[in-house]
PDB file of C-alpha atoms in Angstrom:
ATOM      1  CA  MET A 187     -24.438  22.238  45.065  1.00 49.00           C
ATOM      2  CA  MET A 188     -26.615  19.136  45.306  1.00 45.00           C
ATOM      3  CA  GLY A 189     -27.183  19.215  41.521  1.00 48.00           C
ATOM      4  CA  LEU A 190     -23.434  19.333  40.858  1.00 47.00           C
ATOM      5  CA  GLU A 191     -22.836  16.346  43.139  1.00 49.00           C
ATOM      6  CA  CYS A 192     -25.556  14.369  41.354  1.00 41.00           C
ATOM      7  CA  GLU A 193     -24.055  15.189  37.980  1.00 47.00           C
ATOM      8  CA  MET A 194     -20.576  14.142  39.108  1.00 49.00           C
ATOM      9  CA  GLY A 195     -21.999  10.925  40.519  1.00 46.00           C
ATOM     10  CA  LEU A 196     -23.767  10.164  37.239  1.00 43.00           C
ATOM     11  CA  LEU A 197     -20.588  10.753  35.245  1.00 46.00           C
ATOM     12  CA  GLU A 198     -18.654   8.464  37.571  1.00 49.00           C
ATOM     13  CA  TYR A 199     -21.323   5.772  37.186  1.00 42.00           C
ATOM     14  CA  VAL A 200     -21.167   6.008  33.387  1.00 45.00           C
ATOM     15  CA  ARG A 201     -17.384   5.856  33.499  1.00 51.00           C
ATOM     16  CA  LYS A 202     -17.364   2.731  35.645  1.00 55.00           C
ATOM     17  CA  SER A 203     -20.108   0.973  33.654  1.00 59.00           C
ATOM     18  CA  SER A 204     -18.405   1.555  30.275  1.00 79.00           C
ATOM     19  CA  PRO A 205     -15.156  -0.272  29.431  1.00 87.00           C
ATOM     20  CA  PRO A 206     -12.221   1.889  28.265  1.00 90.00           C
ATOM     21  CA  PRO A 207     -12.127   2.159  24.446  1.00 91.00           C
ATOM     22  CA  PHE A 208      -8.647   0.588  24.278  1.00 92.00           C
ATOM     23  CA  LEU A 209      -9.814  -2.558  26.077  1.00 93.00           C
ATOM     24  CA  LEU A 210     -12.991  -2.815  24.024  1.00 91.00           C
ATOM     25  CA  LYS A 211     -11.083  -2.521  20.724  1.00 92.00           C
ATOM     26  CA  THR A 212      -8.513  -5.087  21.857  1.00 94.00           C
ATOM     27  CA  TYR A 213     -11.272  -7.487  22.878  1.00 95.00           C
ATOM     28  CA  MET A 214     -12.898  -7.095  19.441  1.00 92.00           C
ATOM     29  CA  LEU A 215      -9.621  -7.970  17.664  1.00 93.00           C
ATOM     30  CA  VAL A 216      -9.048 -11.048  19.830  1.00 94.00           C
ATOM     31  CA  GLU A 217     -12.668 -12.232  19.653  1.00 93.00           C
ATOM     32  CA  ASP A 218     -12.938 -12.010  15.864  1.00 93.00           C
ATOM     33  CA  PRO A 219     -12.469 -15.571  14.435  1.00 93.00           C
ATOM     34  CA  ALA A 220     -11.294 -14.119  11.125  1.00 94.00           C
ATOM     35  CA  THR A 221      -8.064 -12.947  12.789  1.00 93.00           C
ATOM     36  CA  ASN A 222      -7.213 -16.196  14.608  1.00 94.00           C
ATOM     37  CA  GLU A 223      -4.083 -16.775  12.534  1.00 95.00           C
ATOM     38  CA  VAL A 224      -2.690 -13.447  13.734  1.00 95.00           C
ATOM     39  CA  VAL A 225      -4.197 -13.039  17.234  1.00 95.00           C
ATOM     40  CA  SER A 226      -6.496 -15.300  19.275  1.00 96.00           C
ATOM     41  CA  TRP A 227      -7.416 -16.494  22.769  1.00 96.00           C
ATOM     42  CA  ASN A 228      -5.163 -19.007  24.465  1.00 94.00           C
ATOM     43  CA  ASP A 229      -6.456 -22.539  25.049  1.00 93.00           C
ATOM     44  CA  GLU A 230      -7.956 -21.676  28.438  1.00 93.00           C
ATOM     45  CA  GLY A 231      -9.531 -18.385  27.308  1.00 93.00           C
ATOM     46  CA  THR A 232      -7.751 -16.567  30.130  1.00 93.00           C
ATOM     47  CA  GLY A 233      -5.537 -14.474  27.867  1.00 95.00           C
ATOM     48  CA  PHE A 234      -4.643 -13.852  24.261  1.00 96.00           C
ATOM     49  CA  VAL A 235      -1.669 -14.539  22.005  1.00 96.00           C
ATOM     50  CA  VAL A 236      -0.338 -12.347  19.198  1.00 96.00           C
ATOM     51  CA  TRP A 237       0.986 -15.061  16.883  1.00 96.00           C
ATOM     52  CA  GLN A 238       2.272 -12.729  14.172  1.00 95.00           C
ATOM     53  CA  PRO A 239       3.308  -9.339  15.646  1.00 95.00           C
ATOM     54  CA  ALA A 240       4.363  -7.819  12.301  1.00 94.00           C
ATOM     55  CA  GLU A 241       1.070  -8.638  10.579  1.00 95.00           C
ATOM     56  CA  PHE A 242      -0.863  -7.624  13.715  1.00 95.00           C
ATOM     57  CA  ALA A 243       0.744  -4.161  13.686  1.00 94.00           C
ATOM     58  CA  ARG A 244       0.522  -3.693   9.922  1.00 94.00           C
ATOM     59  CA  ASP A 245      -2.935  -5.085   9.125  1.00 93.00           C
ATOM     60  CA  LEU A 246      -5.047  -5.073  12.324  1.00 94.00           C
ATOM     61  CA  LEU A 247      -3.986  -2.162  14.538  1.00 94.00           C
ATOM     62  CA  PRO A 248      -4.788   0.546  11.936  1.00 93.00           C
ATOM     63  CA  THR A 249      -8.339  -0.782  11.594  1.00 91.00           C
ATOM     64  CA  LEU A 250      -9.253   0.265  15.163  1.00 90.00           C
ATOM     65  CA  PHE A 251      -6.370   2.414  16.413  1.00 91.00           C
ATOM     66  CA  LYS A 252      -4.726   5.538  15.032  1.00 89.00           C
ATOM     67  CA  HIS A 253      -1.317   3.897  14.703  1.00 88.00           C
ATOM     68  CA  SER A 254       0.437   0.709  13.616  1.00 90.00           C
ATOM     69  CA  ASN A 255       3.050   0.557  16.378  1.00 93.00           C
ATOM     70  CA  PHE A 256       3.213  -2.784  18.206  1.00 94.00           C
ATOM     71  CA  SER A 257       5.478  -1.428  20.974  1.00 93.00           C
ATOM     72  CA  SER A 258       2.968   1.320  21.742  1.00 93.00           C
ATOM     73  CA  PHE A 259       0.196  -1.296  21.913  1.00 95.00           C
ATOM     74  CA  VAL A 260       2.205  -3.366  24.420  1.00 95.00           C
ATOM     75  CA  ARG A 261       2.849  -0.275  26.567  1.00 94.00           C
ATOM     76  CA  GLN A 262      -0.881   0.388  26.667  1.00 92.00           C
ATOM     77  CA  LEU A 263      -1.507  -3.182  27.799  1.00 94.00           C
ATOM     78  CA  ASN A 264       0.985  -2.708  30.621  1.00 94.00           C
ATOM     79  CA  THR A 265      -0.797   0.435  31.838  1.00 93.00           C
ATOM     80  CA  TYR A 266      -4.005  -1.645  32.192  1.00 94.00           C
ATOM     81  CA  GLY A 267      -2.288  -4.371  34.238  1.00 93.00           C
ATOM     82  CA  PHE A 268      -1.716  -6.994  31.538  1.00 95.00           C
ATOM     83  CA  ARG A 269       1.199  -9.371  32.058  1.00 94.00           C
ATOM     84  CA  LYS A 270       3.327 -11.091  29.433  1.00 94.00           C
ATOM     85  CA  VAL A 271       3.165 -14.688  30.661  1.00 91.00           C
ATOM     86  CA  ALA A 272       5.329 -16.517  28.118  1.00 88.00           C
ATOM     87  CA  THR A 273       8.894 -16.036  26.930  1.00 87.00           C
ATOM     88  CA  SER A 274       8.540 -17.880  23.632  1.00 90.00           C
ATOM     89  CA  ARG A 275       5.505 -15.956  22.373  1.00 93.00           C
ATOM     90  CA  TRP A 276       3.542 -12.720  22.855  1.00 95.00           C
ATOM     91  CA  GLU A 277       0.920 -13.964  25.311  1.00 96.00           C
ATOM     92  CA  PHE A 278      -0.819 -11.473  27.623  1.00 96.00           C
ATOM     93  CA  CYS A 279      -3.146 -12.062  30.563  1.00 95.00           C
ATOM     94  CA  ASN A 280      -5.347 -10.013  32.865  1.00 94.00           C
ATOM     95  CA  ASP A 281      -7.699 -11.515  35.449  1.00 92.00           C
ATOM     96  CA  MET A 282     -10.604  -9.471  34.056  1.00 91.00           C
ATOM     97  CA  PHE A 283      -9.870 -10.093  30.373  1.00 94.00           C
ATOM     98  CA  ARG A 284     -11.494 -13.450  29.596  1.00 93.00           C
ATOM     99  CA  LYS A 285     -13.120 -15.136  26.636  1.00 92.00           C
ATOM    100  CA  GLY A 286     -16.893 -14.723  26.626  1.00 90.00           C
ATOM    101  CA  GLU A 287     -16.881 -12.357  29.615  1.00 90.00           C
ATOM    102  CA  LYS A 288     -16.787  -8.930  28.029  1.00 90.00           C
ATOM    103  CA  ASP A 289     -18.700  -7.416  30.982  1.00 89.00           C
ATOM    104  CA  LEU A 290     -15.574  -7.830  33.117  1.00 89.00           C
ATOM    105  CA  LEU A 291     -13.769  -5.194  31.043  1.00 92.00           C
ATOM    106  CA  CYS A 292     -15.489  -2.510  33.156  1.00 89.00           C
ATOM    107  CA  GLU A 293     -13.508  -3.755  36.164  1.00 89.00           C
ATOM    108  CA  ILE A 294     -10.133  -3.067  34.543  1.00 90.00           C
ATOM    109  CA  ARG A 295      -8.730   0.322  35.434  1.00 87.00           C
ATOM    110  CA  ARG A 296      -5.763   2.175  34.082  1.00 86.00           C
ATOM    111  CA  ARG A 297      -2.795   2.268  36.431  1.00 81.00           C
ATOM    112  CA  LYS A 298      -1.826   5.631  37.878  1.00 74.00           C
ATOM    113  CA  ALA A 299       1.570   6.996  36.963  1.00 60.00           C
ATOM    114  CA  TRP A 300       2.284   7.907  40.600  1.00 50.00           C
ATOM    115  CA  THR A 301       2.190   6.048  43.924  1.00 47.00           C
ATOM    116  CA  ASN A 302       1.089   7.148  47.408  1.00 48.00           C
ATOM    117  CA  LYS A 303       0.247  10.848  47.077  1.00 49.00           C
ATOM    118  CA  PRO A 304      -0.167  12.458  43.692  1.00 48.00           C
ATOM    119  CA  GLN A 305       2.430  15.151  43.141  1.00 52.00           C
ATOM    120  CA  PRO A 306       1.446  18.623  41.917  1.00 52.00           C
ATOM    121  CA  GLY A 307       1.227  18.589  38.160  1.00 50.00           C
ATOM    122  CA  GLY A 308       1.328  14.777  38.141  1.00 47.00           C
ATOM    123  CA  PRO A 309      -1.820  14.151  36.050  1.00 47.00           C
ATOM    124  CA  ILE A 310      -0.802  16.860  33.595  1.00 44.00           C
ATOM    125  CA  GLN A 311       2.649  15.312  33.157  1.00 51.00           C
ATOM    126  CA  THR A 312       1.106  11.871  32.638  1.00 48.00           C
ATOM    127  CA  ALA A 313      -1.297  13.209  30.023  1.00 47.00           C
ATOM    128  CA  ALA A 314       1.584  14.976  28.297  1.00 50.00           C
ATOM    129  CA  LYS A 315       3.572  11.725  28.243  1.00 51.00           C
ATOM    130  CA  GLU A 316       0.659   9.802  26.716  1.00 49.00           C
ATOM    131  CA  SER A 317       0.189  12.577  24.156  1.00 50.00           C
ATOM    132  CA  ASP A 318       3.868  12.402  23.214  1.00 56.00           C
ATOM    133  CA  GLU A 319       3.584   8.625  22.708  1.00 51.00           C
ATOM    134  CA  ASP A 320       0.541   9.068  20.479  1.00 52.00           C
ATOM    135  CA  GLN A 321       2.365  11.741  18.464  1.00 57.00           C
ATOM    136  CA  ARG A 322       5.405   9.475  18.053  1.00 58.00           C
ATOM    137  CA  SER A 323       3.171   6.608  16.928  1.00 51.00           C
ATOM    138  CA  SER A 324       1.356   8.882  14.487  1.00 50.00           C
ATOM    139  CA  SER A 325       4.679  10.233  13.219  1.00 56.00           C
ATOM    140  CA  THR A 326       5.983   6.688  12.672  1.00 54.00           C
ATOM    141  CA  SER A 327       2.855   5.729  10.734  1.00 49.00           C
ATOM    142  CA  SER A 328       3.047   8.930   8.664  1.00 53.00           C
ATOM    143  CA  SER A 329       6.745   8.369   7.894  1.00 59.00           C
ATOM    144  CA  SER A 330       5.999   4.809   6.783  1.00 55.00           C
ATOM    145  CA  GLY A 331       3.197   6.012   4.469  1.00 57.00           C
ATOM    146  CA  HIS A 332       5.429   8.763   3.034  1.00 64.00           C
ATOM    147  CA  SER A 333       8.209   6.229   2.377  1.00 66.00           C
ATOM    148  CA  SER A 334       5.791   3.940   0.507  1.00 63.00           C
ATOM    149  CA  LEU A 335       4.566   6.827  -1.661  1.00 72.00           C
ATOM    150  CA  ALA A 336       8.146   7.886  -2.422  1.00 73.00           C
ATOM    151  CA  ASP A 337       9.061   4.339  -3.503  1.00 70.00           C
ATOM    152  CA  GLU A 338       5.962   4.110  -5.709  1.00 71.00           C
ATOM    153  CA  ASN A 339       6.749   7.489  -7.292  1.00 75.00           C
ATOM    154  CA  LYS A 340      10.330   6.368  -7.992  1.00 73.00           C
ATOM    155  CA  ARG A 341       9.092   3.165  -9.633  1.00 75.00           C
ATOM    156  CA  LEU A 342       6.623   5.045 -11.851  1.00 75.00           C
ATOM    157  CA  LYS A 343       9.335   7.494 -12.953  1.00 78.00           C
ATOM    158  CA  LYS A 344      11.585   4.584 -13.910  1.00 74.00           C
ATOM    159  CA  GLU A 345       8.812   2.915 -15.929  1.00 72.00           C
ATOM    160  CA  ASN A 346       8.014   6.226 -17.625  1.00 77.00           C
ATOM    161  CA  GLY A 347      11.667   6.593 -18.638  1.00 74.00           C
ATOM    162  CA  VAL A 348      11.710   3.111 -20.176  1.00 74.00           C
ATOM    163  CA  LEU A 349       8.485   3.799 -22.124  1.00 74.00           C
ATOM    164  CA  SER A 350       9.837   7.131 -23.387  1.00 77.00           C
ATOM    165  CA  PHE A 351      13.007   5.431 -24.615  1.00 78.00           C
ATOM    166  CA  GLU A 352      11.017   2.728 -26.419  1.00 75.00           C
ATOM    167  CA  LEU A 353       8.751   5.334 -28.035  1.00 79.00           C
ATOM    168  CA  SER A 354      11.736   7.356 -29.259  1.00 78.00           C
ATOM    169  CA  SER A 355      13.330   4.191 -30.667  1.00 75.00           C
ATOM    170  CA  MET A 356      10.143   3.279 -32.570  1.00 79.00           C
ATOM    171  CA  LYS A 357       9.884   6.801 -34.029  1.00 83.00           C
ATOM    172  CA  ASN A 358      13.453   6.567 -35.307  1.00 81.00           C
ATOM    173  CA  LYS A 359      12.724   3.198 -36.919  1.00 79.00           C
ATOM    174  CA  CYS A 360       9.618   4.617 -38.607  1.00 80.00           C
ATOM    175  CA  LYS A 361      11.623   7.558 -39.967  1.00 83.00           C
ATOM    176  CA  GLU A 362      14.350   5.263 -41.297  1.00 82.00           C
ATOM    177  CA  LEU A 363      11.763   3.060 -43.012  1.00 82.00           C
ATOM    178  CA  LEU A 364      10.009   6.063 -44.558  1.00 85.00           C
ATOM    179  CA  ASP A 365      13.338   7.350 -45.880  1.00 84.00           C
ATOM    180  CA  LEU A 366      14.037   3.905 -47.337  1.00 82.00           C
ATOM    181  CA  VAL A 367      10.644   3.851 -49.076  1.00 82.00           C
ATOM    182  CA  ALA A 368      11.245   7.320 -50.505  1.00 82.00           C
ATOM    183  CA  MET A 369      14.684   6.309 -51.830  1.00 81.00           C
ATOM    184  CA  TYR A 370      13.230   3.158 -53.353  1.00 77.00           C
ATOM    185  CA  ALA A 371      10.437   5.068 -55.101  1.00 77.00           C
ATOM    186  CA  LYS A 372      12.880   7.624 -56.452  1.00 78.00           C
ATOM    187  CA  SER A 373      15.292   4.969 -57.792  1.00 75.00           C
ATOM    188  CA  GLU A 374      12.418   3.036 -59.378  1.00 69.00           C
ATOM    189  CA  LYS A 375      11.191   6.124 -61.151  1.00 69.00           C
ATOM    190  CA  LYS A 376      14.645   6.904 -62.479  1.00 70.00           C
ATOM    191  CA  GLU A 377      15.186   3.287 -63.578  1.00 65.00           C
ATOM    192  CA  GLU A 378      11.868   3.262 -65.441  1.00 63.00           C
ATOM    193  CA  GLU A 379      12.727   6.464 -67.269  1.00 62.00           C
ATOM    194  CA  ASP A 380      16.140   5.094 -68.296  1.00 63.00           C
ATOM    195  CA  GLU A 381      14.727   1.790 -69.593  1.00 61.00           C
ATOM    196  CA  ARG A 382      11.868   3.230 -71.697  1.00 61.00           C
ATOM    197  CA  PRO A 383      12.675   3.104 -75.417  1.00 62.00           C
ATOM    198  CA  LYS A 384      13.071   6.310 -77.368  1.00 62.00           C
ATOM    199  CA  LEU A 385      11.376   7.260 -80.569  1.00 58.00           C
ATOM    200  CA  PHE A 386      12.793  10.324 -82.274  1.00 57.00           C
ATOM    201  CA  GLY A 387      14.441  11.303 -79.007  1.00 60.00           C
ATOM    202  CA  VAL A 388      11.238  10.916 -76.911  1.00 62.00           C
ATOM    203  CA  ARG A 389      10.840   8.245 -74.155  1.00 61.00           C
ATOM    204  CA  LEU A 390       7.995   5.879 -74.759  1.00 57.00           C
ATOM    205  CA  ASP A 391       5.788   4.909 -71.751  1.00 58.00           C
ATOM    206  CA  VAL A 392       6.022   1.097 -72.125  1.00 52.00           C
ATOM    207  CA  GLN A 393       6.139  -1.188 -69.035  1.00 53.00           C
ATOM    208  CA  GLY A 394       6.232  -4.964 -68.791  1.00 53.00           C
ATOM    209  CA  GLY A 395       3.680  -6.929 -66.768  1.00 54.00           C
ATOM    210  CA  GLU A 396       6.380  -8.774 -64.859  1.00 55.00           C
ATOM    211  CA  ARG A 397       8.011  -5.517 -63.684  1.00 56.00           C
ATOM    212  CA  LYS A 398       4.631  -4.286 -62.460  1.00 56.00           C
ATOM    213  CA  ARG A 399       4.068  -7.438 -60.443  1.00 60.00           C
ATOM    214  CA  LYS A 400       7.551  -7.320 -58.927  1.00 57.00           C
ATOM    215  CA  ARG A 401       7.195  -3.685 -57.962  1.00 62.00           C
ATOM    216  CA  ALA A 402       3.735  -4.336 -56.486  1.00 63.00           C
ATOM    217  CA  ASP A 403       5.093  -7.198 -54.346  1.00 64.00           C
ATOM    218  CA  ILE A 404       7.940  -5.061 -52.996  1.00 60.00           C
ATOM    219  CA  SER A 405       5.597  -2.155 -52.268  1.00 64.00           C
ATOM    220  CA  GLU A 406       3.217  -4.443 -50.362  1.00 68.00           C
ATOM    221  CA  THR A 407       6.104  -5.816 -48.257  1.00 67.00           C
ATOM    222  CA  VAL A 408       7.288  -2.321 -47.400  1.00 60.00           C
ATOM    223  CA  ARG A 409       3.746  -1.257 -46.497  1.00 67.00           C
ATOM    224  CA  VAL A 410       3.333  -4.192 -44.070  1.00 65.00           C
ATOM    225  CA  LEU A 411       6.686  -3.467 -42.410  1.00 63.00           C
ATOM    226  CA  LEU A 412       5.801   0.192 -42.092  1.00 61.00           C
ATOM    227  CA  SER A 413       2.446  -0.490 -40.459  1.00 64.00           C
ATOM    228  CA  GLN A 414       3.969  -2.942 -37.958  1.00 62.00           C
ATOM    229  CA  SER A 415       6.841  -0.617 -36.959  1.00 57.00           C
ATOM    230  CA  CYS A 416       4.629   2.399 -36.377  1.00 57.00           C
ATOM    231  CA  LYS A 417       2.081   0.663 -34.130  1.00 57.00           C
TER     232      LYS A 417
END
């Protein structure tokens, strides 16, 4: 019996000497000078200001918490006794949450969900409520990630369709050019056979130098066009 009491006392001591993880993570975000444009201490160091709530939820919360829900973060602050002290900005204060005094975090305790006497099943209902909030936050974050992936997939499909259309168009152009080259070669061959002189009814294989040069120039032009279209 004495051993059990000692163990319970030790656990209670550890609990009181260690700040709650939520408070410690929040303190780290506020204390970090790299995040001053988004969240920072107020001028007196007696509270902190979230200057850009959207960026705070999107970029900073997921680095230390399992969600990116600013409303859930504010609800957590309220359960630890923080007060919103300004109407024109998101400024929160707690007497034990001060700049340079991290040791005071151990003095901040989570508010109970009941007053006077705890009702039967009260702690269980409170835990269930907190669990539901965490699940909703996680679901919101998951839905946001799924939406981003769906948009990216839609964009890639659209780009793939455009590339497929361009590829098909280039193949058709290559085929048309090849058909044109074949027709040209066939007509040239026929023209050469018709223009060769006959001797005793037999065509003589005589070609002029100028015709050769002209045909070579046209063939080179067609070859260049073909190579450019099929790239």
